[in-house]
PDB file of C-alpha atoms in Angstrom:
ATOM      1  CA  MET A   1      -0.062   0.280   0.130  1.00  0.00           C
ATOM      2  CA  HIS A   2       1.291   3.164  -1.058  1.00  0.00           C
ATOM      3  CA  LEU A   3       1.190   5.829   1.892  1.00  0.00           C
ATOM      4  CA  ALA A   4       1.378   8.926   0.707  1.00  0.00           C
ATOM      5  CA  ARG A   5      -1.740   7.960  -1.862  1.00  0.00           C
ATOM      6  CA  VAL A   6      -3.841   7.015   0.942  1.00  0.00           C
ATOM      7  CA  TRP A   7      -2.958  10.383   2.956  1.00  0.00           C
ATOM      8  CA  ALA A   8      -3.423  12.682  -0.243  1.00  0.00           C
ATOM      9  CA  GLY A   9      -6.805  10.597  -0.772  1.00  0.00           C
ATOM     10  CA  LEU A  10      -8.036  11.193   3.146  1.00  0.00           C
ATOM     11  CA  CYS A  11      -6.547  14.395   4.319  1.00  0.00           C
ATOM     12  CA  ALA A  12      -7.273  16.778   1.224  1.00  0.00           C
ATOM     13  CA  VAL A  13      -8.551  19.312   3.221  1.00  0.00           C
ATOM     14  CA  VAL A  14      -8.740  22.942   1.590  1.00  0.00           C
ATOM     15  CA  VAL A  15      -6.602  25.338   3.633  1.00  0.00           C
ATOM     16  CA  ALA A  16      -4.798  28.171   3.604  1.00  0.00           C
ATOM     17  CA  GLN A  17      -0.909  28.392   2.801  1.00  0.00           C
ATOM     18  CA  ALA A  18       0.843  26.372   5.721  1.00  0.00           C
ATOM     19  CA  GLN A  19       2.521  28.992   7.967  1.00  0.00           C
ATOM     20  CA  LEU A  20       4.538  27.027   9.987  1.00  0.00           C
ATOM     21  CA  ILE A  21       6.773  23.456   9.736  1.00  0.00           C
ATOM     22  CA  VAL A  22       7.841  21.901  12.905  1.00  0.00           C
ATOM     23  CA  ASN A  23      10.138  19.212  13.415  1.00  0.00           C
ATOM     24  CA  VAL A  24       9.892  17.365  16.489  1.00  0.00           C
ATOM     25  CA  LYS A  25      11.752  14.442  17.952  1.00  0.00           C
ATOM     26  CA  THR A  26      10.507  12.531  20.677  1.00  0.00           C
ATOM     27  CA  GLN A  27      12.089  10.713  23.728  1.00  0.00           C
ATOM     28  CA  GLY A  28      12.197   7.354  21.278  1.00  0.00           C
ATOM     29  CA  GLY A  29      14.350   9.333  18.855  1.00  0.00           C
ATOM     30  CA  GLU A  30      11.472   9.456  16.235  1.00  0.00           C
ATOM     31  CA  VAL A  31      10.931  12.468  14.426  1.00  0.00           C
ATOM     32  CA  PHE A  32       7.728  13.988  13.253  1.00  0.00           C
ATOM     33  CA  LYS A  33       7.166  16.686  10.868  1.00  0.00           C
ATOM     34  CA  GLU A  34       4.015  18.861  11.904  1.00  0.00           C
ATOM     35  CA  THR A  35       2.625  21.360   9.330  1.00  0.00           C
ATOM     36  CA  ILE A  36       0.861  24.003  11.039  1.00  0.00           C
ATOM     37  CA  THR A  37      -2.069  26.101   8.955  1.00  0.00           C
ATOM     38  CA  ALA A  38      -3.263  29.332  10.775  1.00  0.00           C
ATOM     39  CA  ASN A  39      -6.716  30.334   8.965  1.00  0.00           C
ATOM     40  CA  ILE A  40      -7.789  34.307  10.125  1.00  0.00           C
ATOM     41  CA  SER A  41     -10.729  34.670   7.968  1.00  0.00           C
ATOM     42  CA  ASP A  42     -12.474  31.358  10.464  1.00  0.00           C
ATOM     43  CA  ASP A  43     -10.091  31.750  13.438  1.00  0.00           C
ATOM     44  CA  SER A  44      -9.021  28.391  13.258  1.00  0.00           C
ATOM     45  CA  VAL A  45      -5.708  26.555  13.278  1.00  0.00           C
ATOM     46  CA  MET A  46      -4.820  23.112  11.796  1.00  0.00           C
ATOM     47  CA  LEU A  47      -2.035  20.810  12.734  1.00  0.00           C
ATOM     48  CA  GLU A  48      -1.041  17.702  10.852  1.00  0.00           C
ATOM     49  CA  PHE A  49       1.491  15.013  11.180  1.00  0.00           C
ATOM     50  CA  PRO A  50       1.996  11.093  10.267  1.00  0.00           C
ATOM     51  CA  GLN A  51       3.481   8.588  12.493  1.00  0.00           C
ATOM     52  CA  ASN A  52       6.044   6.399  11.402  1.00  0.00           C
ATOM     53  CA  ASP A  53       3.495   3.365  11.775  1.00  0.00           C
ATOM     54  CA  GLY A  54       1.161   4.960   9.399  1.00  0.00           C
ATOM     55  CA  THR A  55      -1.258   6.646  11.274  1.00  0.00           C
ATOM     56  CA  TYR A  56      -2.189  10.076  10.222  1.00  0.00           C
ATOM     57  CA  ILE A  57      -3.170  12.501  12.986  1.00  0.00           C
ATOM     58  CA  THR A  58      -5.047  16.384  12.377  1.00  0.00           C
ATOM     59  CA  GLN A  59      -5.937  18.499  15.284  1.00  0.00           C
ATOM     60  CA  LEU A  60      -8.274  21.218  14.496  1.00  0.00           C
ATOM     61  CA  ILE A  61      -8.940  23.994  16.677  1.00  0.00           C
ATOM     62  CA  ASP A  62     -11.905  25.871  16.322  1.00  0.00           C
ATOM     63  CA  PHE A  63     -11.647  29.278  18.207  1.00  0.00           C
ATOM     64  CA  LYS A  64     -15.008  30.630  17.300  1.00  0.00           C
ATOM     65  CA  GLN A  65     -16.687  27.495  18.696  1.00  0.00           C
ATOM     66  CA  GLU A  66     -14.311  26.893  21.500  1.00  0.00           C
ATOM     67  CA  LEU A  67     -13.981  23.251  20.536  1.00  0.00           C
ATOM     68  CA  GLN A  68     -10.968  21.196  19.173  1.00  0.00           C
ATOM     69  CA  VAL A  69     -11.119  18.051  16.385  1.00  0.00           C
ATOM     70  CA  PHE A  70      -8.863  15.218  16.547  1.00  0.00           C
ATOM     71  CA  LYS A  71      -8.905  13.243  13.251  1.00  0.00           C
ATOM     72  CA  VAL A  72      -7.225   9.813  13.424  1.00  0.00           C
ATOM     73  CA  ILE A  73      -6.355   7.723  10.242  1.00  0.00           C
ATOM     74  CA  VAL A  74      -5.259   4.335  10.962  1.00  0.00           C
ATOM     75  CA  LEU A  75      -4.256   2.052   8.145  1.00  0.00           C
ATOM     76  CA  GLY A  76      -5.997  -1.514   8.124  1.00  0.00           C
ATOM     77  CA  GLU A  77      -4.310  -5.098   8.583  1.00  0.00           C
ATOM     78  CA  GLU A  78      -5.951  -6.802   5.505  1.00  0.00           C
ATOM     79  CA  GLU A  79      -4.564 -10.041   6.713  1.00  0.00           C
ATOM     80  CA  LEU A  80      -7.044  -9.918   9.606  1.00  0.00           C
ATOM     81  CA  GLY A  81      -9.984  -8.694   7.649  1.00  0.00           C
ATOM     82  CA  GLN A  82      -9.856  -4.914   8.275  1.00  0.00           C
ATOM     83  CA  SER A  83     -10.745  -2.422   5.714  1.00  0.00           C
ATOM     84  CA  GLN A  84      -8.084  -0.505   3.725  1.00  0.00           C
ATOM     85  CA  PHE A  85      -8.169   2.022   6.792  1.00  0.00           C
ATOM     86  CA  GLN A  86     -10.361   3.309   9.563  1.00  0.00           C
ATOM     87  CA  VAL A  87     -11.214   7.222  10.137  1.00  0.00           C
ATOM     88  CA  MET A  88     -12.051   8.274  13.840  1.00  0.00           C
ATOM     89  CA  CYS A  89     -12.429  11.662  15.216  1.00  0.00           C
ATOM     90  CA  PHE A  90     -12.772  13.140  18.783  1.00  0.00           C
ATOM     91  CA  ILE A  91     -14.524  16.325  19.954  1.00  0.00           C
ATOM     92  CA  MET A  92     -13.403  18.026  23.067  1.00  0.00           C
ATOM     93  CA  ARG A  93     -14.073  21.746  24.563  1.00  0.00           C
ATOM     94  CA  PHE A  94     -11.603  23.881  23.838  1.00  0.00           C
ATOM     95  CA  PHE A  95      -9.779  26.780  26.215  1.00  0.00           C
ATOM     96  CA  LYS A  96      -8.260  29.593  24.205  1.00  0.00           C
ATOM     97  CA  ASN A  97      -5.329  30.363  26.607  1.00  0.00           C
ATOM     98  CA  ASN A  98      -4.113  27.015  25.618  1.00  0.00           C
ATOM     99  CA  PHE A  99      -2.467  27.399  22.117  1.00  0.00           C
ATOM    100  CA  ILE A 100      -1.455  30.613  20.042  1.00  0.00           C
ATOM    101  CA  SER A 101      -3.978  32.442  18.688  1.00  0.00           C
ATOM    102  CA  SER A 102      -4.624  32.073  14.592  1.00  0.00           C
ATOM    103  CA  ASP A 103      -3.987  35.753  14.248  1.00  0.00           C
ATOM    104  CA  ALA A 104      -0.615  35.533  16.042  1.00  0.00           C
ATOM    105  CA  MET A 105       0.127  32.170  14.613  1.00  0.00           C
ATOM    106  CA  SER A 106      -0.204  33.750  11.077  1.00  0.00           C
ATOM    107  CA  LYS A 107       2.492  36.432  11.670  1.00  0.00           C
ATOM    108  CA  LEU A 108       5.181  33.511  12.777  1.00  0.00           C
ATOM    109  CA  ARG A 109       8.179  33.309  10.655  1.00  0.00           C
ATOM    110  CA  GLN A 110      10.922  30.755  10.178  1.00  0.00           C
ATOM    111  CA  LYS A 111      14.352  31.461  10.115  1.00  0.00           C
ATOM    112  CA  ASN A 112      15.626  27.424   9.989  1.00  0.00           C
ATOM    113  CA  PRO A 113      12.564  25.179   9.079  1.00  0.00           C
ATOM    114  CA  GLY A 114      14.518  22.248   9.170  1.00  0.00           C
ATOM    115  CA  THR A 115      15.685  22.928  12.712  1.00  0.00           C
ATOM    116  CA  VAL A 116      14.738  19.517  14.947  1.00  0.00           C
ATOM    117  CA  ARG A 117      13.304  20.501  18.078  1.00  0.00           C
ATOM    118  CA  VAL A 118      12.733  18.521  21.620  1.00  0.00           C
ATOM    119  CA  PRO A 119       9.488  19.423  23.493  1.00  0.00           C
ATOM    120  CA  GLU A 120      10.644  21.570  26.306  1.00  0.00           C
ATOM    121  CA  GLU A 121       7.643  21.058  28.372  1.00  0.00           C
ATOM    122  CA  ASP A 122       5.841  17.757  29.261  1.00  0.00           C
ATOM    123  CA  ARG A 123       1.978  18.462  29.978  1.00  0.00           C
ATOM    124  CA  GLY A 124       1.403  14.700  30.604  1.00  0.00           C
ATOM    125  CA  THR A 125      -1.045  12.623  29.911  1.00  0.00           C
ATOM    126  CA  GLU A 126      -5.022  13.091  29.967  1.00  0.00           C
ATOM    127  CA  GLU A 127      -7.610  10.614  30.214  1.00  0.00           C
ATOM    128  CA  VAL A 128     -10.634  11.540  28.156  1.00  0.00           C
ATOM    129  CA  GLU A 129     -13.842   9.327  28.261  1.00  0.00           C
ATOM    130  CA  LEU A 130     -16.031   9.722  25.245  1.00  0.00           C
ATOM    131  CA  ASP A 131     -19.732   8.419  25.927  1.00  0.00           C
ATOM    132  CA  VAL A 132     -22.048   9.937  22.788  1.00  0.00           C
ATOM    133  CA  SER A 133     -21.453   9.397  19.325  1.00  0.00           C
ATOM    134  CA  VAL A 134     -22.143  12.549  16.852  1.00  0.00           C
ATOM    135  CA  ASP A 135     -24.047  12.596  13.988  1.00  0.00           C
ATOM    136  CA  VAL A 136     -21.488  14.199  11.732  1.00  0.00           C
ATOM    137  CA  SER A 137     -23.956  15.222   8.895  1.00  0.00           C
ATOM    138  CA  ARG A 138     -25.319  17.620  11.311  1.00  0.00           C
ATOM    139  CA  GLY A 139     -22.561  18.738  13.063  1.00  0.00           C
ATOM    140  CA  GLY A 140     -22.482  21.952  11.871  1.00  0.00           C
ATOM    141  CA  LEU A 141     -24.333  22.661  15.210  1.00  0.00           C
ATOM    142  CA  LEU A 142     -21.282  22.119  16.881  1.00  0.00           C
ATOM    143  CA  SER A 143     -18.847  23.645  14.331  1.00  0.00           C
ATOM    144  CA  PRO A 144     -18.836  24.092  10.822  1.00  0.00           C
ATOM    145  CA  HIS A 145     -15.770  22.472  10.466  1.00  0.00           C
ATOM    146  CA  LEU A 146     -16.970  19.109  11.440  1.00  0.00           C
ATOM    147  CA  PRO A 147     -19.275  17.890   8.258  1.00  0.00           C
ATOM    148  CA  VAL A 148     -16.312  18.304   5.834  1.00  0.00           C
ATOM    149  CA  MET A 149     -13.234  17.249   8.493  1.00  0.00           C
ATOM    150  CA  CYS A 150     -15.285  13.859   9.479  1.00  0.00           C
ATOM    151  CA  SER A 151     -17.236  13.432   6.599  1.00  0.00           C
ATOM    152  CA  MET A 152     -15.301   9.936   6.537  1.00  0.00           C
ATOM    153  CA  ALA A 153     -15.829   8.961  10.311  1.00  0.00           C
ATOM    154  CA  ALA A 154     -19.606   9.059  10.053  1.00  0.00           C
ATOM    155  CA  THR A 155     -20.122   6.293  12.629  1.00  0.00           C
ATOM    156  CA  SER A 156     -17.126   6.880  14.360  1.00  0.00           C
ATOM    157  CA  THR A 157     -17.036  10.619  16.024  1.00  0.00           C
ATOM    158  CA  TYR A 158     -17.232  11.045  19.452  1.00  0.00           C
ATOM    159  CA  ALA A 159     -17.529  13.525  22.271  1.00  0.00           C
ATOM    160  CA  SER A 160     -18.173  13.674  25.897  1.00  0.00           C
ATOM    161  CA  ASP A 161     -21.764  14.310  26.970  1.00  0.00           C
ATOM    162  CA  ARG A 162     -20.411  16.704  29.814  1.00  0.00           C
ATOM    163  CA  ASP A 163     -18.255  18.934  26.914  1.00  0.00           C
ATOM    164  CA  ILE A 164     -21.429  18.930  24.967  1.00  0.00           C
ATOM    165  CA  LYS A 165     -23.557  20.152  27.579  1.00  0.00           C
ATOM    166  CA  LEU A 166     -21.060  22.803  28.719  1.00  0.00           C
ATOM    167  CA  TRP A 167     -20.579  24.052  25.209  1.00  0.00           C
ATOM    168  CA  ALA A 168     -24.142  24.181  24.736  1.00  0.00           C
ATOM    169  CA  THR A 169     -24.904  26.333  28.038  1.00  0.00           C
ATOM    170  CA  GLN A 170     -22.534  28.603  26.428  1.00  0.00           C
ATOM    171  CA  ARG A 171     -24.067  29.411  23.050  1.00  0.00           C
ATOM    172  CA  ARG A 172     -26.436  31.734  23.340  1.00  0.00           C
ATOM    173  CA  GLU A 173     -28.468  30.829  20.146  1.00  0.00           C
ATOM    174  CA  LEU A 174     -29.718  27.316  22.016  1.00  0.00           C
ATOM    175  CA  ASP A 175     -31.101  28.948  24.887  1.00  0.00           C
ATOM    176  CA  GLY A 176     -31.378  25.975  26.841  1.00  0.00           C
ATOM    177  CA  ASP A 177     -32.968  23.663  24.357  1.00  0.00           C
ATOM    178  CA  TRP A 178     -31.218  20.374  24.748  1.00  0.00           C
ATOM    179  CA  SER A 179     -33.627  18.943  21.978  1.00  0.00           C
ATOM    180  CA  LEU A 180     -31.016  20.884  19.502  1.00  0.00           C
ATOM    181  CA  VAL A 181     -28.288  19.275  21.020  1.00  0.00           C
ATOM    182  CA  SER A 182     -29.789  15.614  21.207  1.00  0.00           C
ATOM    183  CA  ASP A 183     -30.291  15.814  17.610  1.00  0.00           C
ATOM    184  CA  VAL A 184     -26.677  15.531  16.858  1.00  0.00           C
ATOM    185  CA  THR A 185     -25.548  13.139  19.624  1.00  0.00           C
ATOM    186  CA  ARG A 186     -26.361   9.167  20.488  1.00  0.00           C
ATOM    187  CA  HIS A 187     -25.531   8.211  24.322  1.00  0.00           C
ATOM    188  CA  LEU A 188     -23.310   5.179  24.164  1.00  0.00           C
ATOM    189  CA  PRO A 189     -22.858   2.408  26.700  1.00  0.00           C
ATOM    190  CA  THR A 190     -20.816   2.780  29.238  1.00  0.00           C
ATOM    191  CA  ARG A 191     -21.251   0.046  32.054  1.00  0.00           C
ATOM    192  CA  GLY A 192     -20.266  -3.261  32.079  1.00  0.00           C
ATOM    193  CA  VAL A 193     -18.278  -2.893  28.624  1.00  0.00           C
ATOM    194  CA  ALA A 194     -14.619  -4.445  29.120  1.00  0.00           C
ATOM    195  CA  ARG A 195     -12.050  -3.114  27.618  1.00  0.00           C
ATOM    196  CA  CYS A 196     -10.833  -4.411  23.807  1.00  0.00           C
ATOM    197  CA  GLY A 197      -7.646  -5.548  25.075  1.00  0.00           C
ATOM    198  CA  ASP A 198      -9.376  -7.701  27.746  1.00  0.00           C
ATOM    199  CA  SER A 199     -12.002  -9.009  25.560  1.00  0.00           C
ATOM    200  CA  GLY A 200     -10.417 -12.185  24.494  1.00  0.00           C
ATOM    201  CA  ARG A 201     -10.393 -13.039  20.791  1.00  0.00           C
ATOM    202  CA  ASP A 202     -13.786 -12.720  19.485  1.00  0.00           C
ATOM    203  CA  LEU A 203     -13.705  -9.702  16.741  1.00  0.00           C
ATOM    204  CA  ALA A 204     -17.643  -9.771  16.656  1.00  0.00           C
ATOM    205  CA  SER A 205     -17.639  -8.674  20.671  1.00  0.00           C
ATOM    206  CA  ALA A 206     -18.386  -5.097  21.758  1.00  0.00           C
ATOM    207  CA  CYS A 207     -15.540  -3.536  23.712  1.00  0.00           C
ATOM    208  CA  ALA A 208     -14.295  -0.412  24.967  1.00  0.00           C
ATOM    209  CA  CYS A 209     -11.282   1.073  23.164  1.00  0.00           C
ATOM    210  CA  HIS A 210      -8.418   3.009  23.737  1.00  0.00           C
ATOM    211  CA  PHE A 211      -6.596   4.999  21.769  1.00  0.00           C
ATOM    212  CA  GLN A 212      -3.382   7.748  22.364  1.00  0.00           C
ATOM    213  CA  VAL A 213      -2.959  10.746  20.777  1.00  0.00           C
ATOM    214  CA  GLY A 214      -0.001  12.694  21.519  1.00  0.00           C
ATOM    215  CA  VAL A 215       0.689  16.134  20.096  1.00  0.00           C
ATOM    216  CA  HIS A 216       3.764  18.381  20.218  1.00  0.00           C
ATOM    217  CA  CYS A 217       1.899  21.681  21.162  1.00  0.00           C
ATOM    218  CA  LEU A 218       3.189  25.256  20.577  1.00  0.00           C
ATOM    219  CA  VAL A 219       3.393  28.088  23.310  1.00  0.00           C
ATOM    220  CA  PRO A 220       4.738  31.399  22.516  1.00  0.00           C
ATOM    221  CA  VAL A 221       8.079  32.769  24.477  1.00  0.00           C
ATOM    222  CA  TRP A 222       9.005  36.445  25.376  1.00  0.00           C
ATOM    223  CA  PRO A 223      12.097  37.266  23.814  1.00  0.00           C
ATOM    224  CA  GLN A 224      10.689  40.464  22.429  1.00  0.00           C
ATOM    225  CA  VAL A 225       7.263  41.700  21.787  1.00  0.00           C
ATOM    226  CA  LEU A 226       5.785  42.783  18.479  1.00  0.00           C
ATOM    227  CA  GLN A 227       3.190  45.224  17.646  1.00  0.00           C
ATOM    228  CA  GLY A 228       0.032  45.039  15.577  1.00  0.00           C
ATOM    229  CA  ARG A 229      -3.429  45.214  14.428  1.00  0.00           C
ATOM    230  CA  ASP A 230      -5.857  42.534  14.793  1.00  0.00           C
ATOM    231  CA  ASN A 231      -8.879  42.240  12.291  1.00  0.00           C
ATOM    232  CA  SER A 232     -10.907  45.077  14.025  1.00  0.00           C
ATOM    233  CA  GLY A 233      -8.092  47.478  13.769  1.00  0.00           C
ATOM    234  CA  LYS A 234      -7.333  47.276  17.450  1.00  0.00           C
ATOM    235  CA  ALA A 235      -3.709  47.436  18.173  1.00  0.00           C
ATOM    236  CA  VAL A 236      -2.111  44.519  19.894  1.00  0.00           C
ATOM    237  CA  SER A 237       1.118  43.070  21.135  1.00  0.00           C
ATOM    238  CA  TYR A 238       2.237  39.801  20.110  1.00  0.00           C
ATOM    239  CA  ARG A 239       5.058  37.811  21.714  1.00  0.00           C
ATOM    240  CA  CYS A 240       7.703  36.566  18.878  1.00  0.00           C
ATOM    241  CA  GLY A 241       8.645  33.294  18.575  1.00  0.00           C
ATOM    242  CA  ILE A 242       7.813  29.752  20.053  1.00  0.00           C
ATOM    243  CA  ARG A 243       8.667  26.726  22.438  1.00  0.00           C
ATOM    244  CA  THR A 244       7.236  23.141  21.875  1.00  0.00           C
ATOM    245  CA  CYS A 245       5.421  21.298  24.781  1.00  0.00           C
ATOM    246  CA  ARG A 246       4.145  17.370  24.273  1.00  0.00           C
ATOM    247  CA  LYS A 247       0.529  16.554  25.437  1.00  0.00           C
ATOM    248  CA  CYS A 248      -1.151  13.591  25.340  1.00  0.00           C
ATOM    249  CA  ARG A 249      -4.938  12.386  25.523  1.00  0.00           C
ATOM    250  CA  ASN A 250      -6.000   8.594  26.127  1.00  0.00           C
ATOM    251  CA  PHE A 251      -9.183   8.249  24.437  1.00  0.00           C
ATOM    252  CA  ASN A 252     -11.262   5.788  25.528  1.00  0.00           C
ATOM    253  CA  TYR A 253     -14.827   5.172  23.474  1.00  0.00           C
ATOM    254  CA  PHE A 254     -17.432   2.026  22.555  1.00  0.00           C
ATOM    255  CA  VAL A 255     -17.159   0.352  19.704  1.00  0.00           C
ATOM    256  CA  PRO A 256     -19.669  -2.209  18.571  1.00  0.00           C
ATOM    257  CA  GLN A 257     -16.525  -4.903  17.190  1.00  0.00           C
ATOM    258  CA  ARG A 258     -13.094  -5.432  18.699  1.00  0.00           C
ATOM    259  CA  GLN A 259     -12.294  -5.786  15.003  1.00  0.00           C
ATOM    260  CA  LEU A 260     -12.534  -1.685  15.192  1.00  0.00           C
ATOM    261  CA  CYS A 261      -9.923  -1.687  17.790  1.00  0.00           C
ATOM    262  CA  LEU A 262      -7.304  -4.378  17.278  1.00  0.00           C
ATOM    263  CA  TRP A 263      -4.294  -2.006  18.361  1.00  0.00           C
ATOM    264  CA  ASP A 264      -5.518  -2.155  21.649  1.00  0.00           C
ATOM    265  CA  ASP A 265      -3.691  -4.918  23.478  1.00  0.00           C
TER     266      ASP A 265
END
């Protein structure tokens, strides 16, 4: 299987020109090339990188809707009867101060794009329980990016009920009408479901899947301050430069067949 063709077909997202390339070395010595794109018009930042095992990760941060989406493409094991690939989307709330803004990101420039960085800060691993599935075709209620980004994860897009309700509380247009949220979400079994790695050899059995996503994030540094103006013309200051950090998340979610979670041993 030619990985480049698979990625090109699955990850074709129309974005502006990439603003930043970051090469990051892991503790195990692997080097990942992350492409980071800032889109000022819709106030979003997209981060993409392939892992050495063929997995492709895309993280989209929607600053307007205050949520982030992780899209994961996992190449299938055809000898075990899997399809050519699997696509999953994981949705989480997002706090704006956890990442450089799209406007500030668009102003960063690189002198040495080939430099290999080692994460300067380890932000640990977060356990994330995802107990609802999201109807991608109606997911524009949560973010206009969802129907496009997760179109190939129609039955494998997940979020937490708690995050969705907290998000909905903040959206004035909902006015507390939970039916609008329930239209796009469906609760999944969470109790009495064995973890896939403990469910034996029965590939048809339902189980709780586990998938870890480690992202090398960017935070600003403070060598100097640049003056500029935002989209509204207001004078603002931008910190010049970045440093890298690492943040991992263990996503836990229900799958109807262990066949869909063969990596969780």
